[in-house]
Amino acid sequence: MAQQVLRIVYWALMTPAILWLLLRYPISGPKRYLHLLLHLSGAVLFSVLFVLVRVPLMFSVYSVPPAQRTVDLVLARVSSRDVIDPLLYFCVVFAYVMVEVYRNLQAREIAEARLRQQLAESELHVLRQQVKPHFLFNALNAVATLVRCGRNTEAVRMLGQLGDLHRRLVEGGTRLEGTLDAEFDFARDYLGIERVRFGARLATELRLPDDCRRAIVPSLILQPLVENAVKHGAARRAAGGLVKVTARREGARLVLEVQNPLADEESERPPGTGAGLRLTWRRLEQGYGAEARCVVEKRDGLFVARVELPFVISGNQT
């Protein structure tokens, strides 16, 4: 037992020296094989040094006379257990390498998370900047038309909707997430302005169940889909059409759907995959990975964009 305690103490005292050698000669980079050979030599050297420390000490403990302290007796004192000493050196090496691997993985994950955050904020900023001039140009033209036609009440109501919409953009700031209730309010303001522009050609329907109002979703997740529904659907039909926005909960999933009639000249073409849809796919992938998806399809003369993502309220999975 005394010998094993001595072995533990010795290697504990040698650990700082081993770590210094690892820092000085890391087992990585272009010289890793040379450094590995140096560490192998170090393991043998440290093990021999332990024998040179242990054997004389044992001579003193067991009161071996100086005349009997011969080479043969020293070799006899070297037991098979001394074979594990080089392994103990590499146990320290292995522990150090594992800690470094863990630190590198953590640093990489943090860097990737920051990059995803920056990318998400950048894309959201681009989306917000795209919404502002688009609404301002179309809405002010529509207001001017209403004023020229003497429809002042409708013009005032439209200005109020435009003000509400831009207030929501400003209040949203750089927040990456918000409640589904706020997203529906934004979509309602947008569609209200578009109804004034298109008149009877555009009908809208929004359905948000009470149990989905507090669900957390990416900011402006509905905006590209609703804008596409108007721009590429009802606006490109002589008879116009209905834009329908719905939400529902399916167990632990939240399902959002935006439906619009197919454009007259595109009824035989496959579903589009424009910039708005690509942006939605990318934002879902960044935020939820494989747990969320955006699916588009043609169904009964309708173009349907469906978003599926985890149902979360106030940051907690439910």
Coordinates of C-alpha atoms in Angstrom, one line a residue, residues 179-192 194-195 202-209 212-213 217 220-230 241-248 254-261 299 302-307:
T179 CA -46.6 36.3 -29.9
L180 CA -48.7 34.9 -32.6
D181 CA -51.4 37.4 -31.6
A182 CA -49.1 40.2 -32.5
E183 CA -48.3 38.5 -35.8
F184 CA -52.0 38.3 -36.7
D185 CA -52.5 41.9 -35.8
F186 CA -49.7 42.9 -38.2
A187 CA -51.2 40.7 -40.9
R188 CA -54.6 42.2 -40.3
D189 CA -53.2 45.8 -40.7
Y190 CA -51.4 44.8 -43.9
L191 CA -54.5 43.1 -45.4
G192 CA -56.7 46.1 -44.3
E194 CA -54.5 46.0 -49.3
R195 CA -58.3 45.7 -49.2
L202 CA -59.7 41.1 -52.3
A203 CA -61.4 39.3 -49.5
T204 CA -59.6 38.3 -46.3
E205 CA -60.3 35.8 -43.5
L206 CA -58.1 35.4 -40.4
R207 CA -58.7 32.7 -37.8
L208 CA -56.7 32.6 -34.6
P209 CA -58.0 30.3 -31.8
C212 CA -52.9 29.9 -29.9
R213 CA -52.7 33.6 -29.2
V217 CA -43.2 32.5 -33.1
L220 CA -42.8 38.6 -39.1
I221 CA -43.0 34.9 -39.9
L222 CA -46.4 35.4 -41.6
Q223 CA -45.5 38.6 -43.4
P224 CA -43.7 37.1 -46.5
L225 CA -46.4 34.5 -46.9
V226 CA -49.3 36.9 -46.6
E227 CA -47.6 39.3 -49.0
N228 CA -47.0 36.5 -51.5
A229 CA -50.7 35.5 -51.2
V230 CA -51.8 38.9 -52.2
G241 CA -60.0 36.1 -54.5
L242 CA -59.8 35.2 -50.8
V243 CA -56.7 35.3 -48.7
K244 CA -57.1 33.1 -45.7
V245 CA -54.8 33.0 -42.7
T246 CA -55.4 30.4 -40.0
A247 CA -53.6 28.9 -37.0
R248 CA -54.3 25.7 -35.1
L254 CA -48.3 24.8 -34.1
V255 CA -49.6 24.9 -37.7
L256 CA -50.0 28.2 -39.6
E257 CA -51.5 28.2 -43.0
V258 CA -51.9 31.0 -45.6
Q259 CA -54.1 30.2 -48.6
N260 CA -54.8 32.1 -51.8
P261 CA -56.3 31.3 -55.1
R299 CA -54.8 22.1 -53.4
L302 CA -55.5 27.1 -54.0
F303 CA -51.9 27.8 -53.2
V304 CA -51.3 26.8 -49.6
A305 CA -48.2 27.7 -47.6
R306 CA -48.0 25.8 -44.3
V307 CA -45.6 26.5 -41.4

